[in-house]
Coordinates of N, CA and C in Angstrom, one line a residue:
A1 N 4.0 16.1 10.1 CA 3.0 16.3 9.9 C 2.3 17.1 10.3
E2 N 1.1 17.8 9.2 CA -0.2 19.0 10.0 C -1.0 17.8 10.4
W3 N -1.4 16.9 10.1 CA -2.3 16.2 9.9 C -2.4 15.6 11.8
V4 N -1.1 15.6 11.7 CA 0.0 14.4 13.3 C -0.3 15.7 14.3
S5 N -0.1 16.7 14.3 CA 0.2 17.5 15.2 C -1.2 17.9 15.4
G6 N -2.2 17.8 15.4 CA -3.7 17.5 15.4 C -4.2 19.5 14.1
R7 N -3.1 19.9 13.5 CA -3.6 20.9 12.6 C -4.3 20.6 11.3
V8 N -5.0 20.7 10.8 CA -5.9 20.6 9.7 C -5.0 21.9 8.9
P9 N -4.9 20.2 7.4 CA -4.3 20.9 6.5 C -4.9 21.7 5.5
A10 N -4.3 23.2 5.0 CA -4.5 23.6 4.1 C -4.6 22.5 2.8
R11 N -6.4 23.6 2.5 CA -7.0 23.0 1.4 C -6.4 23.1 0.2
R12 N -6.5 22.6 -0.8 CA -5.5 23.5 -1.8 C -6.4 22.5 -3.5
D13 N -6.3 23.2 -4.6 CA -6.9 23.0 -5.5 C -5.6 22.1 -6.5
A14 N -6.0 20.8 -6.7 CA -5.4 20.0 -7.4 C -4.4 20.7 -9.1
Q15 N -5.6 21.4 -9.6 CA -5.0 22.4 -10.6 C -4.6 23.4 -10.8
T16 N -5.2 24.2 -9.5 CA -5.3 26.1 -9.8 C -4.5 26.2 -8.7
G17 N -4.0 25.9 -7.6 CA -3.5 26.0 -6.1 C -4.3 26.0 -4.9
P18 N -4.7 27.2 -4.2 CA -4.7 27.7 -2.3 C -6.2 27.4 -3.5
I19 N -7.5 27.2 -1.9 CA -9.2 27.3 -2.3 C -8.9 28.0 -1.5
R20 N -9.7 30.0 -2.1 CA -10.1 30.5 -1.0 C -12.0 30.2 -0.4
P21 N -11.3 30.8 1.5 CA -13.1 30.2 1.6 C -14.2 31.1 0.6
G22 N -15.4 29.3 0.6 CA -16.4 29.3 0.2 C -16.7 29.1 -2.0
E23 N -15.0 28.9 -1.5 CA -14.8 28.3 -3.2 C -14.5 27.2 -3.3
P24 N -15.5 26.3 -4.2 CA -15.7 25.1 -4.5 C -14.2 24.5 -5.4
P25 N -13.8 22.8 -4.9 CA -12.7 22.9 -5.6 C -12.9 22.1 -7.2
T26 N -11.9 22.2 -7.3 CA -11.6 21.3 -8.9 C -11.6 20.6 -9.2
P27 N -12.2 19.5 -10.0 CA -11.7 18.0 -9.0 C -10.6 17.3 -10.1
P28 N -9.7 16.1 -9.6 CA -8.4 16.6 -10.4 C -8.9 15.1 -12.0
A29 N -8.2 14.5 -12.0 CA -8.7 13.3 -12.9 C -9.5 12.1 -12.6
H30 N -8.3 12.0 -11.4 CA -8.4 11.5 -9.8 C -8.6 11.7 -9.1
Y31 N -10.1 10.9 -8.0 CA -9.9 11.3 -6.5 C -11.1 10.9 -5.8
C32 N -10.9 10.9 -4.8 CA -12.3 10.3 -4.4 C -12.8 11.3 -3.2
R33 N -13.7 11.4 -2.8 CA -14.4 12.8 -1.7 C -15.6 11.5 -1.0
S34 N -15.2 12.3 0.3 CA -16.0 12.1 1.3 C -15.9 13.1 1.9
H35 N -16.6 13.4 3.5 CA -16.8 14.1 4.3 C -16.6 13.5 5.6
Y36 N -15.4 14.4 6.5 CA -15.0 13.9 8.0 C -15.1 15.3 8.0
H37 N -14.6 14.6 10.1 CA -15.4 16.2 10.6 C -14.1 16.2 11.8
T38 N -13.6 17.2 11.8 CA -12.1 17.7 13.0 C -12.6 18.5 13.6
R39 N -12.8 18.9 15.2 CA -13.1 19.7 16.4 C -14.4 20.0 15.9
G40 N -15.6 19.6 15.3 CA -16.7 20.4 15.3 C -16.5 20.8 14.0
L41 N -15.6 20.6 12.5 CA -15.3 20.9 11.7 C -15.9 20.3 10.2
S42 N -16.8 20.3 9.8 CA -17.2 19.7 8.4 C -16.1 20.4 7.6
L43 N -15.5 19.5 6.9 CA -14.9 19.8 5.3 C -15.1 18.9 4.6
T44 N -15.3 19.4 3.0 CA -14.9 18.3 2.1 C -13.1 18.2 1.5
A45 N -12.8 16.7 1.2 CA -11.5 16.5 0.8 C -11.6 15.5 0.4
T46 N -11.3 15.8 -0.4 CA -10.8 14.8 -1.7 C -9.1 14.7 -1.9
A47 N -8.7 13.5 -2.3 CA -7.5 13.2 -2.5 C -7.4 12.3 -3.4
T48 N -6.1 13.0 -3.9 CA -5.4 12.7 -5.2 C -4.5 11.2 -5.6
I49 N -5.0 10.4 -6.8 CA -4.3 9.4 -6.2 C -3.1 9.3 -8.1
R50 N -2.6 9.6 -7.9 CA -1.2 9.1 -8.8 C -0.1 8.0 -8.0
V51 N 0.6 8.2 -8.8 CA 2.5 7.6 -9.1 C 3.0 7.7 -8.3
A52 N 3.5 7.0 -7.5 CA 4.2 7.4 -6.1 C 5.6 7.7 -7.5
G53 N 6.9 8.5 -6.8 CA 7.8 8.8 -7.4 C 8.9 8.7 -6.2
P54 N 10.3 8.5 -6.9 CA 11.1 7.9 -5.3 C 11.2 8.7 -4.4
D55 N 11.0 10.6 -4.7 CA 10.3 11.6 -3.2 C 9.6 11.6 -2.4
D56 N 8.3 10.2 -3.0 CA 6.9 10.0 -2.0 C 7.4 8.9 -1.0
L57 N 8.3 7.8 -1.7 CA 8.5 7.0 -0.8 C 8.8 7.3 0.8
H58 N 9.8 8.1 1.5 CA 9.9 8.3 3.2 C 8.3 8.1 3.3
D59 N 7.3 9.2 2.8 CA 6.5 10.0 3.2 C 5.4 8.1 3.2
A60 N 5.5 7.8 1.6 CA 4.4 6.7 1.8 C 5.1 5.8 2.6
G61 N 6.6 5.2 3.2 CA 6.4 4.6 3.9 C 6.5 4.5 5.2
E62 N 6.2 5.6 5.9 CA 5.7 6.7 7.2 C 3.8 5.7 7.2
V63 N 3.5 6.0 6.2 CA 1.6 5.5 6.2 C 2.1 4.0 6.5
A64 N 2.9 3.0 5.0 CA 3.3 1.9 5.8 C 3.1 1.5 7.5
I65 N 4.4 1.6 7.7 CA 4.2 1.8 9.4 C 3.2 1.6 10.3
A66 N 2.2 3.5 9.8 CA 1.1 3.6 10.7 C 0.1 2.4 10.6
A67 N 0.1 1.8 9.1 CA -1.1 1.1 9.2 C -0.8 -0.1 8.9
F68 N 0.2 -0.5 9.6 CA 0.2 -2.4 9.9 C 1.2 -1.9 11.3
P69 N 0.6 -2.2 12.6 CA 1.3 -2.0 14.1 C 1.6 -3.1 14.1
D70 N 0.3 -3.9 14.1 CA 0.2 -5.4 14.6 C 1.4 -5.7 13.5
L71 N 2.0 -6.2 12.3 CA 2.9 -6.6 12.4 C 4.6 -5.8 12.4
V72 N 4.4 -4.7 12.4 CA 5.7 -4.3 12.6 C 5.9 -4.8 14.6
E73 N 4.7 -5.2 15.3 CA 4.7 -5.3 16.7 C 5.5 -6.7 16.3
F74 N 4.7 -7.2 15.6 CA 5.0 -9.3 15.5 C 6.4 -9.9 15.4
Y75 N 7.1 -8.7 14.8 CA 8.1 -8.8 13.4 C 9.4 -8.5 14.2
L76 N 9.2 -7.3 14.6 CA 10.0 -6.2 15.3 C 9.9 -5.8 16.7
Q77 N 8.9 -6.3 17.5 CA 8.5 -5.6 19.0 C 8.6 -3.9 18.5
R78 N 9.2 -3.5 18.3 CA 8.9 -1.2 18.4 C 8.7 -0.6 17.3
P79 N 8.2 0.0 16.8 CA 9.2 1.0 15.4 C 9.9 0.8 15.0
P80 N 10.3 0.3 13.4 CA 11.8 0.9 13.4 C 11.1 2.4 12.4
A81 N 12.7 2.6 12.5 CA 13.0 4.0 11.3 C 12.5 3.9 10.1
V82 N 11.6 5.2 9.4 CA 11.1 5.3 8.6 C 11.8 4.6 7.2
A83 N 13.5 4.4 6.8 CA 13.7 3.9 6.0 C 13.6 2.4 6.0
L84 N 13.1 1.8 7.2 CA 13.0 0.2 6.6 C 11.8 0.5 5.7
A85 N 11.1 1.0 5.8 CA 9.8 0.6 5.2 C 9.2 1.1 3.4
A86 N 10.3 2.7 3.7 CA 11.2 3.0 2.5 C 11.9 2.3 2.0
D87 N 12.6 1.3 1.7 CA 13.5 0.7 1.1 C 12.5 -0.5 0.4
M88 N 11.7 -0.6 1.1 CA 10.9 -2.1 0.8 C 10.4 -1.5 -0.4
L89 N 9.7 -0.2 -0.2 CA 9.0 0.3 -1.2 C 9.5 0.7 -2.3
S90 N 10.6 0.9 -2.5 CA 12.2 1.3 -3.3 C 12.6 0.4 -4.1
I91 N 12.4 -0.5 -3.7 CA 12.5 -2.9 -4.4 C 10.9 -2.5 -5.4
C92 N 9.9 -2.2 -4.8 CA 9.3 -2.7 -5.1 C 9.1 -2.0 -6.9
R93 N 8.4 -0.2 -6.1 CA 9.0 0.1 -7.8 C 10.1 0.7 -8.3
E94 N 11.5 0.2 -7.9 CA 13.0 -0.1 -8.9 C 11.6 -1.7 -9.2
A95 N 10.5 -2.4 -9.5 CA 10.5 -3.4 -10.4 C 9.9 -3.1 -11.2
E96 N 8.8 -2.1 -10.7 CA 7.3 -2.1 -11.7 C 7.1 -0.5 -11.2
P97 N 7.5 0.6 -11.6 CA 7.0 2.0 -11.2 C 5.5 2.2 -11.0
G98 N 4.8 1.9 -12.3 CA 3.7 2.0 -12.5 C 2.8 1.5 -11.7
G99 N 3.3 0.7 -10.6 CA 2.5 0.1 -10.0 C 1.8 0.0 -8.4
L100 N 2.9 0.9 -8.3 CA 2.7 1.7 -6.8 C 2.4 3.5 -7.3
L101 N 1.5 2.9 -6.6 CA 0.1 4.2 -6.2 C -0.1 5.3 -4.5
M102 N 0.0 5.9 -4.6 CA -0.2 6.8 -3.3 C -1.6 8.1 -3.8
A103 N -1.7 7.7 -2.4 CA -3.7 8.7 -2.6 C -3.0 10.1 -1.5
E104 N -2.7 11.3 -2.2 CA -2.4 13.0 -1.7 C -3.5 14.0 -1.1
D105 N -3.5 14.4 0.0 CA -4.3 15.0 0.7 C -3.9 16.2 1.1
G106 N -4.5 17.5 0.1 CA -2.9 18.6 1.2 C -1.6 18.2 0.9
G107 N -1.4 18.1 0.0 CA 0.2 17.4 0.4 C 1.3 16.5 0.5
L108 N -0.5 15.3 1.9 CA 0.3 14.5 3.0 C -0.6 13.2 1.8
C109 N 0.6 12.5 2.1 CA 0.8 11.0 2.0 C -0.4 10.2 2.2
V110 N -1.6 9.9 2.6 CA -2.6 8.9 2.8 C -3.1 7.7 2.6
G111 N -2.3 7.2 1.8 CA -2.9 5.6 1.6 C -1.7 5.6 0.9
Y112 N -1.2 4.4 -0.2 CA -0.7 4.2 -1.3 C -1.4 2.6 -1.2
V113 N -0.6 2.2 -2.6 CA -0.8 -0.1 -3.0 C 0.3 0.3 -4.0
F114 N 1.0 -0.9 -3.9 CA 1.1 -1.7 -4.8 C 1.0 -2.8 -5.2
A115 N 0.8 -2.9 -6.9 CA 0.3 -4.2 -7.1 C 0.4 -4.4 -9.0
P116 N 1.7 -5.2 -8.4 CA 2.4 -5.8 -9.4 C 1.8 -6.8 -10.5
R117 N 2.1 -6.7 -11.7 CA 1.7 -7.2 -12.9 C 2.7 -8.5 -12.3
S118 N 3.2 -8.9 -12.3 CA 3.7 -9.9 -12.3 C 5.2 -9.5 -11.0
P119 N 4.3 -10.4 -9.9 CA 5.3 -10.6 -8.3 C 6.9 -11.0 -8.5
A120 N 6.4 -12.6 -9.8 CA 7.8 -13.1 -9.8 C 8.7 -11.8 -10.3
H121 N 8.4 -11.6 -10.6 CA 9.4 -10.4 -11.7 C 10.3 -9.7 -10.6
V122 N 9.5 -9.0 -10.0 CA 10.3 -8.2 -8.6 C 11.3 -9.2 -7.7
F123 N 10.2 -9.9 -7.0 CA 10.9 -11.1 -6.5 C 12.5 -11.5 -7.6
A124 N 12.3 -11.7 -8.3 CA 13.8 -12.8 -9.4 C 14.3 -11.0 -9.7
L125 N 14.0 -9.8 -9.8 CA 14.9 -8.7 -9.7 C 15.8 -8.0 -8.6
G126 N 14.8 -8.6 -7.8 CA 15.7 -8.0 -6.3 C 15.9 -9.1 -6.1
A127 N 16.5 -10.3 -6.5 CA 17.5 -11.0 -6.3 C 18.9 -11.3 -7.5
R128 N 18.4 -10.6 -8.0 CA 19.9 -10.6 -9.1 C 20.5 -9.2 -9.2
R129 N 19.7 -8.2 -7.9 CA 20.2 -6.6 -8.1 C 20.9 -7.0 -6.4
C130 N 20.4 -8.1 -5.8 CA 21.3 -8.6 -4.1 C 20.6 -7.3 -3.3
R131 N 19.2 -6.9 -4.1 CA 18.5 -5.5 -2.8 C 18.1 -6.1 -1.6
H132 N 17.5 -7.1 -1.2 CA 17.3 -8.4 -0.1 C 19.0 -7.9 1.2
L133 N 19.5 -8.8 -0.2 CA 21.2 -8.3 0.7 C 21.3 -7.0 1.6
W134 N 21.2 -6.4 0.2 CA 21.4 -5.0 1.0 C 21.5 -3.9 1.8
M135 N 18.8 -4.5 1.7 CA 18.8 -4.1 3.3 C 19.2 -4.1 4.5
L136 N 19.9 -6.2 4.3 CA 20.6 -6.9 5.4 C 21.5 -5.8 5.9
F137 N 22.1 -5.8 5.0 CA 23.4 -4.6 5.2 C 23.6 -3.7 5.7
Q138 N 22.0 -2.7 5.6 CA 22.3 -1.5 5.7 C 20.8 -1.8 7.6
G139 N 20.6 -2.7 7.1 CA 19.9 -3.2 8.8 C 21.1 -3.4 10.0
L140 N 21.8 -4.1 9.5 CA 23.0 -4.1 10.8 C 24.0 -3.6 10.7
R141 N 23.9 -2.2 10.0 CA 25.1 -1.0 10.5 C 23.9 0.0 11.5
G142 N 22.2 -0.4 11.5 CA 21.5 0.7 12.1 C 21.3 1.6 11.8
R143 N 20.8 1.7 9.7 CA 19.9 2.1 9.2 C 18.7 1.7 9.9
Y144 N 17.9 1.6 10.2 CA 16.6 0.7 10.8 C 16.0 1.2 11.6
G145 N 17.3 1.2 12.9 CA 17.3 1.7 13.8 C 16.4 1.0 15.0
V146 N 16.8 -0.7 14.5 CA 16.2 -2.1 15.2 C 17.9 -3.1 15.2
S147 N 17.8 -4.3 16.0 CA 18.4 -4.7 16.4 C 18.9 -5.7 14.6
W148 N 20.1 -6.2 15.2 CA 20.6 -7.0 13.9 C 19.7 -8.1 14.0
A149 N 19.5 -9.2 15.2 CA 18.6 -10.0 15.3 C 16.8 -9.8 15.0
E150 N 16.5 -8.3 15.0 CA 14.7 -8.1 14.0 C 15.5 -7.9 12.7
S151 N 16.2 -7.0 12.2 CA 16.8 -6.8 11.0 C 16.3 -8.2 10.5
F152 N 17.4 -9.9 10.4 CA 17.0 -10.6 10.9 C 15.4 -11.1 9.7
A153 N 15.2 -10.7 10.7 CA 13.6 -11.8 10.9 C 13.2 -10.9 10.6
G154 N 12.5 -9.3 10.8 CA 11.8 -8.9 9.7 C 12.3 -9.1 7.9
L155 N 13.8 -9.0 7.9 CA 14.3 -9.7 6.0 C 13.8 -10.5 5.6
R156 N 13.7 -11.9 6.8 CA 13.5 -13.1 5.7 C 12.0 -12.9 6.1
A157 N 11.2 -12.3 7.2 CA 9.8 -12.5 7.0 C 9.8 -11.9 5.2
Y158 N 10.3 -10.7 4.5 CA 9.8 -10.2 3.9 C 10.3 -10.6 2.6
G159 N 11.0 -11.7 2.6 CA 11.9 -12.3 1.7 C 10.6 -13.1 1.1
H160 N 10.3 -14.5 2.3 CA 9.4 -15.4 2.4 C 8.0 -14.8 1.6
M161 N 8.2 -13.6 2.1 CA 6.5 -13.0 1.6 C 6.8 -13.2 -0.1
W162 N 7.5 -12.5 -0.4 CA 8.2 -12.1 -2.2 C 7.8 -13.4 -2.5
Q163 N 8.6 -14.3 -2.0 CA 9.1 -15.6 -2.5 C 7.4 -16.4 -3.0
E164 N 7.0 -16.4 -1.4 CA 5.9 -17.5 -2.0 C 4.2 -16.5 -2.8
A165 N 4.7 -15.2 -3.4 CA 4.3 -14.8 -4.1 C 4.4 -14.8 -5.4
A166 N 5.6 -15.2 -5.4 CA 6.2 -15.2 -7.2 C 5.8 -17.2 -7.2
L167 N 6.1 -17.8 -6.4 CA 5.6 -18.8 -6.7 C 3.9 -19.6 -7.0
S168 N 3.7 -18.3 -6.0 CA 1.3 -18.6 -6.1 C 0.5 -18.1 -7.4
S169 N 1.9 -17.2 -8.4 CA 1.7 -16.8 -9.6 C 0.9 -17.4 -10.8
R170 N -0.1 -16.2 -11.0 CA -0.2 -17.1 -12.8 C -0.4 -16.3 -13.5
P171 N 0.0 -17.1 -14.8 CA 1.0 -15.9 -15.8 C -0.2 -15.5 -16.0
D172 N -1.8 -15.2 -15.8 CA -2.3 -13.8 -16.6 C -3.2 -12.9 -15.2
E173 N -2.5 -13.6 -14.0 CA -3.1 -13.2 -12.8 C -2.2 -11.6 -12.3
G174 N -2.6 -10.6 -12.0 CA -1.6 -9.4 -11.3 C -2.2 -10.1 -9.8
R175 N -1.8 -9.0 -8.4 CA -1.6 -8.9 -7.6 C -1.6 -7.6 -6.7
I176 N -2.7 -7.9 -5.9 CA -2.0 -6.6 -4.7 C -2.2 -6.8 -3.8
F177 N -0.5 -6.7 -4.1 CA 0.5 -6.8 -2.5 C 0.1 -6.6 -1.0
S178 N 0.1 -4.4 -1.4 CA 0.3 -4.0 -0.4 C -0.8 -3.2 -0.2
L179 N -1.3 -3.2 0.6 CA -2.5 -1.5 0.5 C -2.7 -0.8 1.5
G180 N -1.9 0.5 2.3 CA -2.6 0.2 3.5 C -3.0 2.1 2.9
V181 N -3.4 2.6 4.4 CA -4.1 3.7 4.9 C -4.6 3.8 6.2
H182 N -3.7 5.6 6.1 CA -3.2 5.9 7.8 C -4.6 5.8 8.1
P183 N -4.2 5.8 9.3 CA -5.2 5.8 10.4 C -6.6 6.7 10.6
R184 N -5.7 7.8 10.6 CA -6.6 8.8 10.9 C -7.4 9.1 9.6
H185 N -6.8 8.8 8.8 CA -7.7 9.3 6.9 C -9.0 8.1 6.7
R186 N -9.1 7.0 7.5 CA -9.9 5.9 7.0 C -11.3 5.7 7.2
G187 N -12.4 5.5 6.6 CA -13.7 5.7 6.7 C -14.0 7.1 5.4
R188 N -13.0 7.3 4.5 CA -12.9 8.0 3.6 C -13.3 7.4 2.3
G189 N -13.2 6.4 2.4 CA -13.4 5.8 0.9 C -12.1 5.3 0.2
I190 N -11.0 6.2 0.5 CA -9.5 6.2 -0.1 C -9.1 4.6 0.0
G191 N -9.6 3.9 0.6 CA -8.8 2.4 0.3 C -9.7 1.9 -1.0
S192 N -10.9 2.4 -1.2 CA -11.8 1.8 -2.1 C -11.2 2.6 -3.9
E193 N -10.6 4.1 -3.5 CA -10.3 4.2 -5.0 C -8.6 4.2 -4.9
L194 N -7.7 3.7 -4.2 CA -6.3 3.1 -4.6 C -7.1 2.0 -5.1
T195 N -8.1 0.3 -4.7 CA -8.2 -1.0 -5.2 C -8.6 -0.4 -6.6
R196 N -9.5 0.6 -6.8 CA -9.6 0.6 -8.7 C -9.0 0.8 -9.3
R197 N -8.2 2.1 -8.8 CA -7.0 2.3 -9.3 C -6.1 1.4 -9.7
A198 N -5.4 -0.1 -9.0 CA -4.7 -0.5 -9.3 C -5.6 -1.6 -10.0
L199 N -6.4 -2.5 -10.0 CA -7.2 -2.9 -11.1 C -7.1 -2.5 -12.3
A200 N -7.1 -0.9 -12.5 CA -7.3 -0.4 -13.8 C -5.7 -0.2 -13.7
Y201 N -5.1 -0.2 -13.6 CA -3.6 -0.8 -13.6 C -2.8 -2.1 -13.9
L202 N -3.5 -2.9 -13.1 CA -3.2 -4.4 -13.7 C -3.9 -4.4 -14.7
R203 N -5.1 -3.8 -15.2 CA -6.2 -4.6 -16.6 C -5.9 -4.0 -17.7
A204 N -4.7 -2.9 -17.6 CA -4.2 -2.3 -18.5 C -3.0 -3.1 -19.2
Q205 N -2.0 -3.6 -17.9 CA -1.1 -4.6 -18.0 C -1.2 -5.6 -19.1
G206 N -2.7 -6.0 -19.1 CA -2.9 -7.4 -19.4 C -3.3 -8.4 -19.0
A207 N -3.6 -8.1 -17.7 CA -3.9 -9.2 -16.4 C -5.5 -9.6 -16.9
T208 N -5.2 -10.7 -16.2 CA -6.9 -10.9 -16.8 C -8.0 -11.2 -15.5
A209 N -6.7 -11.3 -14.2 CA -7.5 -11.3 -13.0 C -6.6 -10.7 -12.2
A210 N -7.0 -10.8 -10.8 CA -6.3 -9.7 -10.0 C -6.0 -11.0 -8.9
R211 N -5.4 -10.6 -7.6 CA -5.6 -11.3 -6.1 C -5.0 -10.9 -5.4
L212 N -5.2 -11.2 -3.6 CA -5.1 -10.8 -3.1 C -4.7 -11.8 -1.9
E213 N -4.7 -11.2 -0.3 CA -4.2 -11.7 0.9 C -4.7 -11.1 1.7
V214 N -6.1 -11.6 2.7 CA -5.5 -10.5 4.1 C -6.5 -11.5 4.9
R215 N -5.7 -10.6 6.0 CA -5.8 -11.2 7.3 C -7.2 -11.9 7.2
E216 N -7.5 -12.9 8.2 CA -8.7 -13.7 8.1 C -9.8 -13.3 9.7
E217 N -8.7 -12.0 10.5 CA -9.8 -11.2 11.5 C -10.0 -9.9 10.7
N218 N -9.1 -9.5 9.5 CA -9.7 -8.2 9.1 C -11.0 -8.5 8.7
L219 N -12.4 -8.6 8.6 CA -13.9 -8.1 8.6 C -13.5 -7.5 7.8
V220 N -13.0 -5.9 8.2 CA -13.6 -4.8 7.5 C -13.3 -5.1 5.9
A221 N -11.8 -5.0 5.6 CA -11.3 -5.5 4.7 C -11.5 -6.8 3.8
R222 N -11.8 -7.5 4.4 CA -12.7 -8.2 4.1 C -14.5 -7.9 2.6
R223 N -15.0 -6.9 3.7 CA -15.9 -6.4 3.2 C -15.7 -5.6 1.5
L224 N -14.9 -4.8 2.4 CA -14.1 -3.9 1.5 C -14.9 -4.1 -0.5
Y225 N -13.4 -5.1 -0.4 CA -12.9 -6.5 -1.6 C -13.9 -7.3 -2.1
E226 N -14.7 -7.9 -0.9 CA -16.0 -8.7 -1.4 C -16.9 -7.5 -2.1
K227 N -17.4 -5.9 -2.2 CA -18.5 -5.4 -2.8 C -17.5 -4.6 -3.9
L228 N -16.0 -4.7 -3.8 CA -15.3 -4.5 -5.5 C -15.4 -5.7 -6.1
G229 N -16.0 -6.8 -6.1 CA -16.0 -7.9 -6.8 C -15.1 -9.2 -6.7
F230 N -14.4 -8.8 -5.3 CA -13.8 -10.1 -5.2 C -14.2 -11.1 -4.0
S231 N -13.9 -12.6 -4.8 CA -14.3 -13.9 -3.6 C -13.5 -14.5 -3.4
E232 N -13.8 -15.1 -2.3 CA -12.8 -15.5 -1.4 C -12.7 -17.1 -2.0
Q233 N -11.4 -17.5 -2.5 CA -10.6 -18.2 -2.6 C -10.9 -19.7 -1.9
D234 N -9.2 -19.7 -1.2 CA -9.0 -20.2 -0.3 C -8.2 -20.0 0.6
G235 N -7.5 -20.5 2.0 CA -6.1 -19.4 2.7 C -5.3 -20.2 2.8
L236 N -4.0 -19.2 3.6 CA -3.2 -20.1 3.6 C -2.8 -19.2 4.6
S237 N -1.7 -19.7 5.8 CA -0.8 -19.6 6.9 C 0.0 -19.5 6.4
D238 N 1.1 -18.1 7.5 CA 2.5 -17.5 8.2 C 2.9 -18.0 9.6
A239 N 3.7 -17.7 9.9 CA 3.6 -17.5 11.4 C 2.7 -16.9 12.2
M240 N 2.3 -15.3 11.7 CA 1.4 -14.8 12.7 C 0.0 -15.6 12.3
G241 N -0.1 -16.4 11.6 CA -2.0 -16.8 11.1 C -2.5 -17.3 9.9
R242 N -3.8 -17.1 9.2 CA -4.4 -17.5 8.6 C -4.7 -16.3 8.1
W243 N -4.2 -15.9 6.2 CA -4.5 -15.2 5.1 C -6.0 -15.7 4.4
I244 N -6.3 -14.7 4.4 CA -7.8 -16.1 2.9 C -7.9 -15.4 2.1
V245 N -7.5 -16.2 0.8 CA -7.3 -15.5 -0.4 C -8.2 -15.0 -1.0
M246 N -8.3 -13.7 -1.6 CA -9.3 -13.6 -2.7 C -8.7 -13.1 -4.3
R247 N -9.5 -13.7 -5.1 CA -9.7 -13.3 -6.2 C -10.6 -12.2 -7.2
K248 N -10.3 -11.7 -8.3 CA -11.6 -11.5 -9.4 C -11.4 -11.2 -10.8
A249 N -12.3 -11.5 -11.5 CA -11.7 -11.4 -12.6 C -12.0 -9.7 -13.2
L250 N -11.1 -10.2 -14.6 CA -10.8 -8.6 -15.4 C -11.2 -9.0 -16.4
T251 N -11.9 -7.7 -17.2 CA -12.0 -7.0 -18.1 C -11.4 -6.6 -19.2
P252 N -11.2 -6.6 -19.9 CA -10.1 -5.4 -21.2 C -11.3 -4.2 -21.0
D253 N -12.5 -4.3 -20.9 CA -13.6 -2.9 -20.7 C -14.0 -2.8 -19.7
G254 N -13.7 -3.9 -18.3 CA -13.8 -2.8 -17.1 C -15.4 -3.2 -16.9
S255 N -16.1 -4.3 -17.5 CA -17.2 -4.3 -17.7 C -18.0 -5.6 -16.2
E256 N -16.1 -6.0 -15.5 CA -17.1 -6.5 -14.2 C -17.5 -5.6 -12.6
P257 N -18.1 -6.5 -13.0 CA -18.3 -6.2 -11.0 C -17.2 -4.9 -10.4

């Protein structure tokens, strides 16, 4: 990717194409805007938020692996092939296509969020279609670049997370299951805008509340969600430690904080 190699991605207008020097961009329908500095240059950046398609799964998978190095290290000890995260996101999109959103800047995926209206439906559909067993088989074949033991441990943890999400779901409650922003693009408001768009999606699907879990030590994310109207409710624990459960009430007109 251009950004990873140290080159600044070319700026493009979301509606009319490349931006000429000194020409202001035309804001797309949904965007978040801030300023970032690279090698002494101050650039205005816009990140477009849109529904992810099947061709976006590989790029979103790259962001997921880069965004959660502690999770990767805990379960796999080494970064897996991008195909692992892409296949996981494929299961999510297959169950609820509209709930998988991505942030795009200059043709690069810089963030994503998956917000299912019904985690129980996602888990049940994956089980009926044997998608988790298919992933285990792919891991044993070497598709993910990790050992068979690491494949089994990682997919077992993944299945346990979905099972817990399904069992703890309330009928009126949607879930922000996973949100990741590439480390090089944090601090630009992308995570906030992805969260807002996810809440708008859940609201449109009839949810009257939204739930998410965040690591207890992730104070930055907890403050972000509090600013967006979430409140801490309770907690739960897994092999990695403690998670904080946060909820937010949703109203049809979006008038909640």
